[in-house]
GROMACS .gro file of C-alpha atoms in nm:
model
  489
    1MET     CA    1   1.016  -6.508   2.709
    2GLU     CA    2   0.958  -6.163   2.841
    3GLU     CA    3   0.629  -6.001   2.760
    4GLU     CA    4   0.589  -5.631   2.658
    5GLU     CA    5   0.313  -5.414   2.790
    6CYS     CA    6   0.095  -5.220   2.546
    7GLY     CA    7  -0.060  -4.901   2.687
    8ALA     CA    8  -0.402  -4.775   2.584
    9GLY     CA    9  -0.253  -4.479   2.398
   10ASP     CA   10   0.003  -4.676   2.191
   11SER     CA   11  -0.040  -4.705   1.814
   12VAL     CA   12  -0.207  -5.013   1.676
   13ALA     CA   13   0.061  -5.037   1.407
   14MET     CA   14   0.345  -5.090   1.659
   15ALA     CA   15   0.587  -5.379   1.601
   16LEU     CA   16   0.475  -5.706   1.755
   17PRO     CA   17   0.701  -5.937   1.958
   18VAL     CA   18   0.870  -6.222   1.774
   19GLU     CA   19   0.656  -6.479   1.953
   20PRO     CA   20   0.359  -6.568   1.734
   21VAL     CA   21   0.096  -6.552   2.007
   22TYR     CA   22   0.036  -6.351   2.322
   23GLU     CA   23  -0.074  -6.575   2.599
   24GLN     CA   24  -0.261  -6.303   2.780
   25ALA     CA   25  -0.307  -5.929   2.753
   26HIS     CA   26  -0.174  -5.732   3.045
   27GLU     CA   27  -0.427  -5.534   3.236
   28MET     CA   28  -0.343  -5.162   3.256
   29PRO     CA   29  -0.508  -4.908   3.479
   30GLY     CA   30  -0.787  -4.732   3.293
   31THR     CA   31  -0.789  -4.982   3.007
   32VAL     CA   32  -1.013  -5.269   2.904
   33ASP     CA   33  -0.927  -5.623   2.817
   34MET     CA   34  -0.851  -5.659   2.448
   35PRO     CA   35  -0.823  -5.985   2.256
   36VAL     CA   36  -0.483  -6.108   2.153
   37ALA     CA   37  -0.415  -6.126   1.781
   38ASP     CA   38  -0.159  -6.336   1.601
   39GLU     CA   39   0.003  -6.298   1.262
   40SER     CA   40  -0.277  -6.486   1.088
   41ALA     CA   41  -0.534  -6.233   1.218
   42GLY     CA   42  -0.434  -5.968   0.969
   43PHE     CA   43  -0.104  -5.802   1.074
   44GLU     CA   44   0.136  -5.782   0.785
   45ALA     CA   45   0.490  -5.639   0.765
   46GLY     CA   46   0.461  -5.461   1.099
   47GLY     CA   47   0.132  -5.285   1.006
   48SER     CA   48  -0.243  -5.335   0.961
   49SER     CA   49  -0.406  -5.378   0.627
   50SER     CA   50  -0.748  -5.262   0.742
   51GLY     CA   51  -0.676  -5.060   1.055
   52TRP     CA   52  -0.922  -5.267   1.259
   53SER     CA   53  -0.763  -5.617   1.239
   54TRP     CA   54  -0.677  -5.623   1.606
   55LEU     CA   55  -1.049  -5.598   1.696
   56ARG     CA   56  -1.305  -5.869   1.708
   57GLU     CA   57  -1.516  -5.899   1.396
   58GLU     CA   58  -1.830  -5.756   1.556
   59ASP     CA   59  -1.632  -5.467   1.710
   60GLN     CA   60  -1.464  -5.397   1.379
   61ALA     CA   61  -1.803  -5.377   1.208
   62ALA     CA   62  -1.925  -5.134   1.475
   63PHE     CA   63  -1.624  -4.909   1.427
   64GLU     CA   64  -1.668  -4.912   1.050
   65GLU     CA   65  -2.034  -4.811   1.089
   66ASP     CA   66  -1.931  -4.527   1.321
   67ALA     CA   67  -1.677  -4.408   1.066
   68GLU     CA   68  -1.941  -4.408   0.793
   69ARG     CA   69  -2.183  -4.217   1.013
   70ASN     CA   70  -1.912  -3.962   1.101
   71ALA     CA   71  -1.830  -3.913   0.732
   72GLU     CA   72  -2.198  -3.863   0.651
   73GLN     CA   73  -2.235  -3.615   0.939
   74ALA     CA   74  -1.926  -3.424   0.824
   75GLY     CA   75  -2.080  -3.394   0.478
   76ARG     CA   76  -2.407  -3.271   0.627
   77ASN     CA   77  -2.213  -3.016   0.838
   78ILE     CA   78  -2.037  -2.881   0.530
   79ARG     CA   79  -2.367  -2.848   0.346
   80MET     CA   80  -2.531  -2.678   0.645
   81ARG     CA   81  -2.250  -2.425   0.671
   82GLN     CA   82  -2.284  -2.351   0.301
   83LEU     CA   83  -2.661  -2.300   0.333
   84LEU     CA   84  -2.613  -2.069   0.631
   85ARG     CA   85  -2.353  -1.869   0.439
   86GLU     CA   86  -2.588  -1.831   0.142
   87ARG     CA   87  -2.869  -1.727   0.376
   88ARG     CA   88  -2.652  -1.457   0.535
   89GLU     CA   89  -2.555  -1.328   0.190
   90ARG     CA   90  -2.919  -1.314   0.078
   91LYS     CA   91  -3.015  -1.137   0.399
   92ALA     CA   92  -2.732  -0.883   0.358
   93THR     CA   93  -2.842  -0.819  -0.001
   94SER     CA   94  -3.205  -0.768   0.103
   95GLU     CA   95  -3.104  -0.517   0.372
   96VAL     CA   96  -2.897  -0.301   0.133
   97PRO     CA   97  -3.065   0.033   0.039
   98PRO     CA   98  -3.242   0.059  -0.299
   99PRO     CA   99  -3.034  -0.026  -0.608
  100GLN     CA  100  -2.979   0.332  -0.712
  101GLU     CA  101  -2.787   0.395  -0.388
  102VAL     CA  102  -2.559   0.095  -0.402
  103THR     CA  103  -2.516   0.022  -0.771
  104PRO     CA  104  -2.140   0.100  -0.795
  105GLU     CA  105  -2.052  -0.264  -0.730
  106ASP     CA  106  -2.300  -0.393  -0.988
  107PHE     CA  107  -2.193  -0.136  -1.245
  108MET     CA  108  -1.822  -0.194  -1.196
  109GLU     CA  109  -1.879  -0.566  -1.241
  110VAL     CA  110  -2.029  -0.499  -1.583
  111GLY     CA  111  -1.814  -0.212  -1.699
  112LYS     CA  112  -1.478  -0.340  -1.575
  113GLY     CA  113  -1.373   0.022  -1.555
  114GLY     CA  114  -1.126   0.180  -1.317
  115GLY     CA  115  -1.016  -0.143  -1.155
  116THR     CA  116  -1.184  -0.052  -0.826
  117SER     CA  117  -1.445  -0.328  -0.803
  118SER     CA  118  -1.198  -0.573  -0.656
  119ARG     CA  119  -1.110  -0.348  -0.364
  120ARG     CA  120  -1.453  -0.190  -0.298
  121ALA     CA  121  -1.608  -0.326   0.018
  122VAL     CA  122  -1.979  -0.384   0.071
  123VAL     CA  123  -2.153  -0.055   0.138
  124LYS     CA  124  -2.255  -0.016   0.499
  125GLU     CA  125  -2.608   0.080   0.586
  126ASN     CA  126  -2.664   0.458   0.599
  127GLN     CA  127  -2.328   0.518   0.430
  128PRO     CA  128  -2.275   0.681   0.088
  129PRO     CA  129  -2.212   0.444  -0.205
  130TRP     CA  130  -1.845   0.538  -0.244
  131TYR     CA  131  -1.767   0.470   0.122
  132VAL     CA  132  -1.510   0.200   0.202
  133ALA     CA  133  -1.455   0.109   0.567
  134ARG     CA  134  -1.094   0.128   0.681
  135PRO     CA  135  -1.096   0.052   1.054
  136HIS     CA  136  -0.719   0.012   1.053
  137LEU     CA  137  -0.676   0.388   0.992
  138GLU     CA  138  -0.695   0.579   1.317
  139ASN     CA  139  -0.576   0.914   1.179
  140VAL     CA  140  -0.883   1.115   1.076
  141ALA     CA  141  -0.691   1.317   0.817
  142LEU     CA  142  -0.577   0.997   0.645
  143ARG     CA  143  -0.932   0.860   0.649
  144LEU     CA  144  -1.049   1.183   0.486
  145HIS     CA  145  -0.766   1.149   0.232
  146GLU     CA  146  -0.884   0.800   0.134
  147GLU     CA  147  -1.249   0.901   0.118
  148LEU     CA  148  -1.169   1.194  -0.112
  149LEU     CA  149  -0.995   0.951  -0.347
  150ASP     CA  150  -1.294   0.714  -0.328
  151PHE     CA  151  -1.533   1.002  -0.400
  152ASP     CA  152  -1.321   1.110  -0.696
  153GLN     CA  153  -1.330   0.756  -0.834
  154PHE     CA  154  -1.706   0.736  -0.778
  155MET     CA  155  -1.763   1.060  -0.972
  156LYS     CA  156  -1.527   0.971  -1.256
  157HIS     CA  157  -1.689   0.894  -1.590
  158THR     CA  158  -1.715   0.527  -1.677
  159PRO     CA  159  -1.604   0.405  -2.022
  160GLU     CA  160  -1.970   0.384  -2.126
  161GLU     CA  161  -2.034   0.745  -2.020
  162ILE     CA  162  -1.723   0.865  -2.202
  163GLN     CA  163  -1.825   0.684  -2.520
  164ALA     CA  164  -2.178   0.827  -2.497
  165ARG     CA  165  -2.038   1.181  -2.475
  166ARG     CA  166  -1.809   1.122  -2.770
  167ASP     CA  167  -2.102   0.990  -2.976
  168TRP     CA  168  -2.304   1.297  -2.876
  169VAL     CA  169  -2.024   1.525  -2.995
  170ARG     CA  170  -2.000   1.331  -3.323
  171THR     CA  171  -2.372   1.382  -3.375
  172ILE     CA  172  -2.337   1.758  -3.327
  173GLY     CA  173  -2.029   1.764  -3.548
  174GLY     CA  174  -2.205   1.573  -3.826
  175VAL     CA  175  -2.493   1.821  -3.835
  176CYS     CA  176  -2.252   2.118  -3.831
  177ARG     CA  177  -2.040   1.978  -4.116
  178ASN     CA  178  -2.352   1.919  -4.324
  179LEU     CA  179  -2.449   2.282  -4.271
  180TRP     CA  180  -2.098   2.428  -4.299
  181PRO     CA  181  -1.858   2.184  -4.473
  182LYS     CA  182  -1.547   2.375  -4.365
  183SER     CA  183  -1.640   2.394  -3.997
  184GLN     CA  184  -1.431   2.229  -3.726
  185ILE     CA  185  -1.548   2.079  -3.396
  186ARG     CA  186  -1.342   2.112  -3.078
  187ILE     CA  187  -1.411   1.991  -2.722
  188PHE     CA  188  -1.310   2.206  -2.425
  189GLY     CA  189  -1.414   2.261  -2.066
  190SER     CA  190  -1.449   2.009  -1.786
  191PHE     CA  191  -1.492   1.707  -2.011
  192TYR     CA  192  -1.165   1.792  -2.184
  193THR     CA  193  -0.978   1.843  -1.856
  194GLY     CA  194  -1.131   1.534  -1.691
  195LEU     CA  195  -1.304   1.732  -1.414
  196SER     CA  196  -1.661   1.683  -1.535
  197LEU     CA  197  -1.919   1.555  -1.289
  198PRO     CA  198  -2.152   1.267  -1.387
  199ASN     CA  199  -2.432   1.513  -1.469
  200GLY     CA  200  -2.197   1.758  -1.641
  201ASP     CA  201  -2.250   1.879  -1.995
  202VAL     CA  202  -2.008   1.878  -2.288
  203ASP     CA  203  -1.859   2.207  -2.405
  204VAL     CA  204  -1.830   2.219  -2.785
  205ALA     CA  205  -1.671   2.493  -2.997
  206VAL     CA  206  -1.768   2.512  -3.365
  207LEU     CA  207  -1.502   2.699  -3.562
  208ASN     CA  208  -1.486   2.839  -3.917
  209VAL     CA  209  -1.859   2.907  -3.937
  210PRO     CA  210  -1.926   3.170  -4.208
  211CYS     CA  211  -2.197   3.364  -4.020
  212ARG     CA  212  -2.264   3.542  -3.695
  213PRO     CA  213  -2.288   3.324  -3.381
  214GLY     CA  214  -2.653   3.417  -3.324
  215THR     CA  215  -2.752   3.322  -3.678
  216ALA     CA  216  -2.550   2.998  -3.662
  217MET     CA  217  -2.725   2.897  -3.338
  218LYS     CA  218  -3.070   2.942  -3.490
  219ILE     CA  219  -2.983   2.747  -3.803
  220LEU     CA  220  -2.836   2.462  -3.598
  221ALA     CA  221  -3.135   2.466  -3.362
  222ASP     CA  222  -3.383   2.442  -3.652
  223THR     CA  223  -3.192   2.153  -3.808
  224MET     CA  224  -3.154   1.945  -3.490
  225LEU     CA  225  -3.513   2.006  -3.381
  226ALA     CA  226  -3.647   1.903  -3.720
  227SER     CA  227  -3.442   1.581  -3.720
  228GLY     CA  228  -3.559   1.494  -3.367
  229GLU     CA  229  -3.207   1.471  -3.224
  230ILE     CA  230  -3.264   1.706  -2.930
  231SER     CA  231  -3.536   1.723  -2.668
  232TRP     CA  232  -3.462   2.068  -2.526
  233LEU     CA  233  -3.272   2.380  -2.624
  234GLU     CA  234  -3.198   2.728  -2.500
  235ILE     CA  235  -3.019   3.008  -2.683
  236ILE     CA  236  -2.854   3.278  -2.470
  237GLU     CA  237  -2.740   3.559  -2.698
  238SER     CA  238  -2.713   3.819  -2.420
  239ALA     CA  239  -2.428   3.638  -2.242
  240LYS     CA  240  -2.070   3.762  -2.268
  241VAL     CA  241  -2.008   3.457  -2.484
  242PRO     CA  242  -2.329   3.365  -2.672
  243VAL     CA  243  -2.409   3.001  -2.609
  244MET     CA  244  -2.657   2.744  -2.730
  245LYS     CA  245  -2.764   2.480  -2.476
  246VAL     CA  246  -2.911   2.155  -2.609
  247ARG     CA  247  -3.003   1.813  -2.474
  248SER     CA  248  -2.976   1.485  -2.658
  249ARG     CA  249  -3.300   1.298  -2.712
  250SER     CA  250  -3.130   0.957  -2.731
  251CYS     CA  251  -2.928   0.966  -2.408
  252GLY     CA  252  -3.024   1.284  -2.220
  253LEU     CA  253  -2.674   1.435  -2.226
  254ARG     CA  254  -2.646   1.812  -2.250
  255ALA     CA  255  -2.406   2.027  -2.450
  256ASP     CA  256  -2.306   2.395  -2.453
  257ILE     CA  257  -2.221   2.503  -2.806
  258VAL     CA  258  -2.031   2.822  -2.893
  259PHE     CA  259  -1.931   2.946  -3.236
  260ASN     CA  260  -1.599   3.088  -3.357
  261MET     CA  261  -1.460   3.116  -3.002
  262GLN     CA  262  -1.118   2.968  -2.925
  263ASP     CA  263  -1.065   3.109  -2.575
  264GLY     CA  264  -1.211   2.799  -2.415
  265LEU     CA  265  -0.955   2.578  -2.587
  266GLN     CA  266  -0.664   2.776  -2.443
  267THR     CA  267  -0.804   2.787  -2.089
  268SER     CA  268  -0.874   2.413  -2.095
  269LYS     CA  269  -0.515   2.339  -2.195
  270PHE     CA  270  -0.393   2.564  -1.912
  271ILE     CA  271  -0.604   2.378  -1.655
  272ARG     CA  272  -0.495   2.042  -1.793
  273GLN     CA  273  -0.131   2.138  -1.751
  274SER     CA  274  -0.197   2.265  -1.398
  275LEU     CA  275  -0.349   1.928  -1.308
  276LYS     CA  276  -0.025   1.762  -1.416
  277ASP     CA  277   0.183   2.005  -1.212
  278PHE     CA  278  -0.033   1.964  -0.901
  279PRO     CA  279  -0.179   1.609  -0.875
  280GLN     CA  280  -0.368   1.712  -0.560
  281MET     CA  281  -0.591   1.945  -0.763
  282ARG     CA  282  -0.821   1.686  -0.917
  283PRO     CA  283  -0.969   1.522  -0.603
  284LEU     CA  284  -0.998   1.861  -0.433
  285LEU     CA  285  -1.171   2.016  -0.735
  286VAL     CA  286  -1.413   1.727  -0.784
  287PHE     CA  287  -1.524   1.751  -0.423
  288ILE     CA  288  -1.551   2.133  -0.416
  289LYS     CA  289  -1.743   2.137  -0.745
  290TYR     CA  290  -2.003   1.896  -0.608
  291PHE     CA  291  -1.995   2.075  -0.272
  292LEU     CA  292  -2.104   2.393  -0.456
  293LEU     CA  293  -2.340   2.210  -0.692
  294GLN     CA  294  -2.556   2.078  -0.408
  295ARG     CA  295  -2.602   2.436  -0.287
  296GLY     CA  296  -2.665   2.600  -0.626
  297LEU     CA  297  -2.339   2.799  -0.618
  298ASN     CA  298  -2.159   2.639  -0.913
  299ASP     CA  299  -2.283   2.861  -1.195
  300THR     CA  300  -2.121   3.193  -1.278
  301PHE     CA  301  -2.439   3.313  -1.449
  302THR     CA  302  -2.620   3.306  -1.111
  303GLY     CA  303  -2.333   3.463  -0.917
  304GLY     CA  304  -2.163   3.140  -0.811
  305MET     CA  305  -1.817   3.007  -0.879
  306GLY     CA  306  -1.783   2.849  -1.221
  307SER     CA  307  -1.546   2.568  -1.310
  308TYR     CA  308  -1.266   2.782  -1.457
  309LEU     CA  309  -1.273   3.030  -1.168
  310LEU     CA  310  -1.274   2.746  -0.916
  311CYS     CA  311  -0.975   2.581  -1.083
  312ASN     CA  312  -0.773   2.901  -1.050
  313VAL     CA  313  -0.886   2.947  -0.689
  314VAL     CA  314  -0.763   2.598  -0.593
  315LEU     CA  315  -0.446   2.646  -0.798
  316HIS     CA  316  -0.363   2.966  -0.610
  317PHE     CA  317  -0.415   2.790  -0.278
  318LEU     CA  318  -0.179   2.506  -0.371
  319GLN     CA  319   0.082   2.747  -0.500
  320ARG     CA  320   0.085   2.930  -0.167
  321HIS     CA  321   0.064   2.624   0.061
  322PRO     CA  322   0.376   2.573   0.276
  323CYS     CA  323   0.406   2.205   0.181
  324MET     CA  324   0.493   2.301  -0.177
  325LYS     CA  325   0.817   2.460  -0.057
  326ASP     CA  326   0.921   2.196   0.199
  327PRO     CA  327   0.978   1.840   0.068
  328ARG     CA  328   0.958   1.695   0.418
  329LEU     CA  329   0.628   1.868   0.489
  330TYR     CA  330   0.504   1.775   0.141
  331SER     CA  331   0.549   1.403   0.210
  332ALA     CA  332   0.352   1.435   0.536
  333THR     CA  333   0.060   1.637   0.393
  334SER     CA  334  -0.250   1.443   0.286
  335LEU     CA  335  -0.558   1.548   0.093
  336GLY     CA  336  -0.739   1.568   0.426
  337HIS     CA  337  -0.495   1.833   0.546
  338LEU     CA  338  -0.522   2.024   0.217
  339LEU     CA  339  -0.903   2.028   0.216
  340PHE     CA  340  -0.907   2.151   0.575
  341ASP     CA  341  -0.653   2.424   0.496
  342LEU     CA  342  -0.834   2.527   0.175
  343LEU     CA  343  -1.168   2.577   0.351
  344LYS     CA  344  -0.993   2.762   0.632
  345TYR     CA  345  -0.797   2.980   0.389
  346TYR     CA  346  -1.094   3.104   0.183
  347GLY     CA  347  -1.342   3.091   0.469
  348ARG     CA  348  -1.142   3.273   0.736
  349ASP     CA  349  -0.784   3.373   0.655
  350PHE     CA  350  -0.790   3.519   0.303
  351ARG     CA  351  -0.816   3.896   0.272
  352TYR     CA  352  -1.064   3.976  -0.002
  353ASP     CA  353  -0.935   4.332  -0.034
  354VAL     CA  354  -0.645   4.198  -0.244
  355GLY     CA  355  -0.641   4.033  -0.585
  356ILE     CA  356  -0.507   3.693  -0.687
  357SER     CA  357  -0.276   3.595  -0.970
  358VAL     CA  358  -0.165   3.241  -1.051
  359LEU     CA  359   0.116   3.356  -1.283
  360ASP     CA  360   0.482   3.332  -1.185
  361GLY     CA  361   0.417   3.085  -0.906
  362GLY     CA  362   0.119   3.272  -0.762
  363TYR     CA  363   0.097   3.600  -0.570
  364THR     CA  364  -0.149   3.861  -0.445
  365PHE     CA  365  -0.168   4.229  -0.543
  366ARG     CA  366  -0.363   4.540  -0.453
  367LYS     CA  367  -0.683   4.575  -0.651
  368GLU     CA  368  -0.611   4.939  -0.721
  369GLU     CA  369  -0.306   4.837  -0.923
  370ARG     CA  370  -0.532   4.677  -1.182
  371GLY     CA  371  -0.815   4.924  -1.147
  372TRP     CA  372  -1.043   4.650  -1.014
  373GLY     CA  373  -1.268   4.621  -0.713
  374GLY     CA  374  -1.608   4.763  -0.640
  375LYS     CA  375  -1.755   4.601  -0.952
  376GLY     CA  376  -2.037   4.354  -0.964
  377LYS     CA  377  -2.378   4.327  -0.803
  378SER     CA  378  -2.236   4.316  -0.450
  379LYS     CA  379  -2.118   4.678  -0.464
  380GLY     CA  380  -2.271   4.894  -0.194
  381LYS     CA  381  -2.434   4.599  -0.016
  382GLY     CA  382  -2.159   4.528   0.232
  383GLY     CA  383  -2.053   4.223   0.033
  384ILE     CA  384  -1.704   4.114  -0.063
  385GLN     CA  385  -1.558   4.082  -0.409
  386LEU     CA  386  -1.312   3.819  -0.530
  387CYS     CA  387  -1.062   3.951  -0.783
  388LEU     CA  388  -0.863   3.693  -0.978
  389GLU     CA  389  -0.646   3.786  -1.271
  390SER     CA  390  -0.697   3.570  -1.577
  391PRO     CA  391  -0.373   3.383  -1.653
  392LEU     CA  392  -0.446   3.404  -2.026
  393GLY     CA  393  -0.537   3.685  -2.258
  394SER     CA  394  -0.422   4.041  -2.293
  395PRO     CA  395  -0.515   4.268  -2.132
  396PRO     CA  396  -0.589   4.046  -1.831
  397SER     CA  397  -0.946   4.032  -1.710
  398ASP     CA  398  -1.101   3.978  -1.367
  399LEU     CA  399  -1.239   3.625  -1.352
  400GLY     CA  400  -1.397   3.685  -1.011
  401ALA     CA  401  -1.612   3.981  -1.113
  402PRO     CA  402  -1.919   3.773  -1.215
  403ALA     CA  403  -1.919   3.589  -0.879
  404PHE     CA  404  -2.142   3.844  -0.705
  405ARG     CA  405  -2.244   3.592  -0.435
  406MET     CA  406  -1.894   3.576  -0.294
  407SER     CA  407  -2.016   3.658   0.055
  408THR     CA  408  -2.231   3.346   0.052
  409LEU     CA  409  -1.941   3.144  -0.086
  410ARG     CA  410  -1.707   3.264   0.188
  411ASN     CA  411  -1.965   3.174   0.453
  412LEU     CA  412  -1.999   2.831   0.296
  413PHE     CA  413  -1.622   2.773   0.306
  414HIS     CA  414  -1.623   2.888   0.668
  415HIS     CA  415  -1.904   2.642   0.744
  416GLY     CA  416  -1.706   2.361   0.581
  417TYR     CA  417  -1.400   2.451   0.787
  418HIS     CA  418  -1.598   2.426   1.111
  419CYS     CA  419  -1.755   2.097   1.001
  420LEU     CA  420  -1.413   1.943   0.945
  421SER     CA  421  -1.289   2.083   1.274
  422HIS     CA  422  -1.580   1.912   1.448
  423LEU     CA  423  -1.517   1.585   1.264
  424PHE     CA  424  -1.145   1.586   1.339
  425VAL     CA  425  -1.225   1.607   1.711
  426THR     CA  426  -1.524   1.372   1.735
  427GLN     CA  427  -1.447   1.107   1.473
  428ALA     CA  428  -1.112   1.030   1.634
  429LEU     CA  429  -1.307   0.883   1.927
  430MET     CA  430  -1.585   0.719   1.724
  431GLU     CA  431  -1.614   0.418   1.498
  432ASP     CA  432  -1.524   0.431   1.132
  433GLY     CA  433  -1.773   0.620   0.914
  434SER     CA  434  -1.801   0.869   0.627
  435LEU     CA  435  -1.643   1.207   0.691
  436LEU     CA  436  -1.805   1.378   0.391
  437CYS     CA  437  -2.165   1.287   0.469
  438PRO     CA  438  -2.393   1.422   0.594
  439LEU     CA  439  -2.231   1.747   0.716
  440LEU     CA  440  -2.056   1.840   0.390
  441LEU     CA  441  -2.250   1.642   0.128
  442ASP     CA  442  -2.608   1.521   0.114
  443PRO     CA  443  -2.608   1.149   0.021
  444ALA     CA  444  -2.974   1.177  -0.087
  445HIS     CA  445  -2.888   1.420  -0.368
  446GLY     CA  446  -3.003   1.303  -0.710
  447VAL     CA  447  -2.659   1.281  -0.866
  448ILE     CA  448  -2.555   1.033  -0.594
  449THR     CA  449  -2.872   0.826  -0.571
  450SER     CA  450  -2.905   0.804  -0.952
  451ARG     CA  451  -2.534   0.799  -1.026
  452TYR     CA  452  -2.555   0.533  -1.300
  453GLU     CA  453  -2.903   0.619  -1.423
  454LEU     CA  454  -2.840   0.975  -1.540
  455MET     CA  455  -2.838   0.883  -1.909
  456ALA     CA  456  -3.188   0.809  -2.033
  457GLN     CA  457  -3.387   0.856  -2.349
  458GLN     CA  458  -3.583   1.182  -2.361
  459PRO     CA  459  -3.919   1.264  -2.518
  460ALA     CA  460  -3.940   1.460  -2.840
  461ALA     CA  461  -3.936   1.838  -2.809
  462LEU     CA  462  -4.246   1.898  -3.022
  463ALA     CA  463  -4.450   1.654  -3.229
  464SER     CA  464  -4.516   1.919  -3.496
  465LEU     CA  465  -4.145   1.959  -3.564
  466GLN     CA  466  -4.144   1.655  -3.793
  467ARG     CA  467  -4.318   1.848  -4.067
  468SER     CA  468  -4.063   1.961  -4.320
  469SER     CA  469  -4.277   2.255  -4.432
  470ASP     CA  470  -4.250   2.410  -4.087
  471PHE     CA  471  -3.877   2.359  -4.091
  472GLN     CA  472  -3.837   2.527  -4.428
  473GLU     CA  473  -4.053   2.818  -4.318
  474GLY     CA  474  -3.835   2.871  -4.011
  475ALA     CA  475  -3.511   2.842  -4.206
  476GLU     CA  476  -3.617   3.104  -4.462
  477GLY     CA  477  -3.699   3.348  -4.184
  478ASP     CA  478  -3.342   3.348  -4.045
  479GLY     CA  479  -3.435   3.148  -3.741
  480PRO     CA  480  -3.763   3.279  -3.595
  481MET     CA  481  -3.882   2.919  -3.570
  482ALA     CA  482  -3.599   2.844  -3.329
  483LYS     CA  483  -3.714   3.124  -3.100
  484ARG     CA  484  -4.072   2.998  -3.110
  485MET     CA  485  -3.960   2.640  -3.040
  486ARG     CA  486  -3.755   2.747  -2.745
  487LEU     CA  487  -4.060   2.908  -2.589
  488ASP     CA  488  -4.279   2.606  -2.662
  489THR     CA  489  -4.036   2.355  -2.520
   0.00000   0.00000   0.00000
């Protein structure tokens, strides 16, 4: 009977020869002598029932002990890796800046708003809270495009903030309807168009009020102060449109209230339609608004560029941009390109000796044709004047006339253009990082660091306002109490 050789690397479950017993194991180079097993030693149907039946009993026990030890060690390795992973996560959490700078993830987890929590990466150290690393993008303009979208999402109102503003408007509306049963409440401005910043107020128009705006403001101020619903107020009767500014005591939100004025409703509808026609407007406007806010140039009353004027300025730029007339160029133009071109246009290229109109697709005209120019506080000081024809109303008015700090605004746009030029050159050779901070935006600004802590309960305006006798005295005097309260607060 011929014998078959079994190498050291052959499987233990190989078919055995038909002879019941091996007489002697063949010696192979590099192998050790192994005992010979017969059918009664545990091989069944060409296989092994235990896997170790070809070993001696003491060797089999040793192998089984080794297998148990290996299994226990594998379990300990898995547990150790888990503990190390948890330790790294705790360490990363402890190294993150204070909660107010990195709360977007925590807030999105609670609010479930916007659907961005699943894609938002962990905030890098020394990076703004909206920043998401995208190392796969090498094009700087595309990185700027994505960061503008992230910034827009970061500044967008959460469902809780929207509901708080609606409740605040209902509170104002309830007081107004108690005072004037036939009055109507309308929302306009940035909250209506969706361009409001997190710290933005709510613009409210009260219609069908049977008295002068100044008188209505004083009556409303007395009522809301007496009921403890506001913590601060200011009445500006000398403005072109008299306005009453109040702040909610319960949540800290502010509101600008006007009476019997419908112009704001029409302008808000116009801006809302423009946002639909030009989807690029919203992220550009949100950034520019905050860009001006950090520098105190966002208020028309102080010579800056208000929200409505800024919307028309950006609209004119988009109307005149070459990509709007070339579908191929349009598909290749990102928000990064548009922001760069916008800052360059108003900071360097635009001629401020002409006026702007956004009607009929947008065009420029000579100021002398409208009889404008030379008005405003910048006259005779070597400053420039922005003239922009109002798209609504007849006769048309100059929306740019109140912006008497236009020279500063132009210099700011020019500064932003040079900052982006520097970033486009240097960031292409550097690692991924924010393009908006710190050259264009300050990440330490309060609106960013306290993004989700802006709504907070406010103290009462005056403790003495709870006395009804004082309230009645002020109401009978056609509002002098409101003037006195405004000075005291």
